[in-house]
mmCIF file of C-alpha atoms in Angstrom:
data_model
loop_
_atom_site.group_PDB
_atom_site.id
_atom_site.type_symbol
_atom_site.label_atom_id
_atom_site.label_comp_id
_atom_site.label_asym_id
_atom_site.label_seq_id
_atom_site.Cartn_x
_atom_site.Cartn_y
_atom_site.Cartn_z
ATOM 1 C CA UNK A 13 -25.597 22.076 5.247
ATOM 2 C CA UNK A 14 -27.328 20.368 2.326
ATOM 3 C CA UNK A 15 -27.685 16.606 2.049
ATOM 4 C CA UNK A 16 -25.174 16.605 -0.809
ATOM 5 C CA UNK A 17 -22.602 18.484 1.297
ATOM 6 C CA UNK A 18 -23.236 16.090 4.165
ATOM 7 C CA UNK A 19 -22.754 13.095 1.853
ATOM 8 C CA UNK A 20 -19.500 14.556 0.497
ATOM 9 C CA UNK A 21 -18.183 15.137 4.023
ATOM 10 C CA UNK A 22 -19.087 11.581 5.028
ATOM 11 C CA UNK A 23 -17.395 10.166 1.907
ATOM 12 C CA UNK A 24 -14.260 12.213 2.527
ATOM 13 C CA UNK A 25 -14.102 10.963 6.122
ATOM 14 C CA UNK A 26 -14.119 7.326 4.994
ATOM 15 C CA UNK A 27 -12.249 7.571 1.696
ATOM 16 C CA UNK A 28 -8.780 8.073 3.193
ATOM 17 C CA UNK A 29 -8.738 4.773 5.144
ATOM 18 C CA UNK A 30 -10.252 3.062 2.110
ATOM 19 C CA UNK A 31 -7.517 4.428 -0.157
ATOM 20 C CA UNK A 32 -4.822 3.327 2.315
ATOM 21 C CA UNK A 33 -6.281 -0.167 2.431
ATOM 22 C CA UNK A 34 -6.431 -0.421 -1.339
ATOM 23 C CA UNK A 35 -2.931 0.974 -1.610
ATOM 24 C CA UNK A 36 -1.685 -1.749 0.752
ATOM 25 C CA UNK A 37 -3.194 -4.421 -1.497
ATOM 26 C CA UNK A 38 -1.731 -2.858 -4.639
ATOM 27 C CA UNK A 39 1.704 -2.703 -3.003
ATOM 28 C CA UNK A 40 1.479 -6.314 -1.827
ATOM 29 C CA UNK A 41 0.319 -7.487 -5.253
ATOM 30 C CA UNK A 42 3.166 -5.628 -6.977
ATOM 31 C CA UNK A 43 5.752 -7.019 -4.565
ATOM 32 C CA UNK A 44 4.257 -10.499 -4.880
ATOM 33 C CA UNK A 45 4.897 -10.328 -8.632
ATOM 34 C CA UNK A 46 8.523 -9.231 -8.200
ATOM 35 C CA UNK A 47 10.839 -7.821 -5.564
ATOM 36 C CA UNK A 48 11.573 -4.171 -6.123
ATOM 37 C CA UNK A 49 13.132 -1.079 -4.650
ATOM 38 C CA UNK A 50 10.912 1.576 -3.102
ATOM 39 C CA UNK A 51 11.584 4.000 -5.964
ATOM 40 C CA UNK A 52 10.568 1.278 -8.457
ATOM 41 C CA UNK A 53 7.392 0.801 -6.473
ATOM 42 C CA UNK A 54 6.788 4.559 -6.527
ATOM 43 C CA UNK A 55 7.131 4.585 -10.332
ATOM 44 C CA UNK A 56 4.820 1.569 -10.608
ATOM 45 C CA UNK A 57 2.193 3.287 -8.457
ATOM 46 C CA UNK A 58 2.493 6.477 -10.515
ATOM 47 C CA UNK A 59 1.102 4.480 -13.452
ATOM 48 C CA UNK A 60 -2.021 3.584 -11.465
ATOM 49 C CA UNK A 61 -4.851 5.637 -10.029
ATOM 50 C CA UNK A 62 -3.174 5.195 -6.635
ATOM 51 C CA UNK A 63 0.047 7.104 -7.113
ATOM 52 C CA UNK A 64 1.465 8.309 -3.839
ATOM 53 C CA UNK A 65 4.340 10.527 -2.812
ATOM 54 C CA UNK A 66 7.303 9.048 -0.927
ATOM 55 C CA UNK A 67 5.976 10.690 2.249
ATOM 56 C CA UNK A 68 2.998 8.357 2.024
ATOM 57 C CA UNK A 69 4.779 5.311 0.633
ATOM 58 C CA UNK A 70 7.631 4.973 3.131
ATOM 59 C CA UNK A 71 5.455 5.017 6.290
ATOM 60 C CA UNK A 72 3.184 2.463 4.641
ATOM 61 C CA UNK A 73 6.178 0.254 3.792
ATOM 62 C CA UNK A 74 7.370 0.521 7.415
ATOM 63 C CA UNK A 75 3.904 -0.521 8.602
ATOM 64 C CA UNK A 76 3.819 -3.523 6.253
ATOM 65 C CA UNK A 77 7.351 -4.503 7.316
ATOM 66 C CA UNK A 78 6.518 -4.203 11.013
ATOM 67 C CA UNK A 79 3.385 -6.312 10.438
ATOM 68 C CA UNK A 80 5.512 -8.963 8.748
ATOM 69 C CA UNK A 81 3.830 -8.713 5.346
ATOM 70 C CA UNK A 82 6.974 -7.592 3.538
ATOM 71 C CA UNK A 83 10.664 -8.107 4.184
ATOM 72 C CA UNK A 84 13.941 -6.671 2.969
ATOM 73 C CA UNK A 85 16.339 -8.957 1.113
ATOM 74 C CA UNK A 86 19.374 -9.794 3.215
ATOM 75 C CA UNK A 87 21.688 -9.221 0.252
ATOM 76 C CA UNK A 88 20.267 -5.759 -0.375
ATOM 77 C CA UNK A 89 18.606 -4.035 2.573
ATOM 78 C CA UNK A 90 16.729 -1.630 0.330
ATOM 79 C CA UNK A 91 14.983 -4.182 -1.885
ATOM 80 C CA UNK A 92 11.540 -5.239 -0.722
ATOM 81 C CA UNK A 93 9.829 -8.579 -1.213
ATOM 82 C CA UNK A 94 6.754 -10.342 0.106
ATOM 83 C CA UNK A 95 6.783 -12.391 3.266
ATOM 84 C CA UNK A 96 3.279 -13.351 4.212
ATOM 85 C CA UNK A 97 1.255 -12.673 1.089
ATOM 86 C CA UNK A 98 -0.708 -15.891 1.617
ATOM 87 C CA UNK A 99 -1.632 -14.748 5.126
ATOM 88 C CA UNK A 100 -3.053 -11.524 3.687
ATOM 89 C CA UNK A 101 -4.948 -13.477 1.034
ATOM 90 C CA UNK A 102 -6.443 -15.739 3.691
ATOM 91 C CA UNK A 103 -7.328 -12.794 5.897
ATOM 92 C CA UNK A 104 -9.360 -11.014 3.228
ATOM 93 C CA UNK A 105 -11.059 -13.926 1.456
#
């Protein structure tokens, strides 16, 4: 295996977690700006370099909900808003 192939393999190994982390921040930033439905979020992400299919988005939304970073509005269980955006900001500054 050449050095270039080795470098590509190493990048690929680390790029997926990096993309997920960046995607989390993009989602949190979008939701911090305005509450939205998951399909609205999907359309928003499609306009960025980080578009993701629903099969990726929904598990990530469940993870962020379980972690307490996002919540569902009580008046509409499908609409998502931020909960602890400041906690995330503090964590990564």
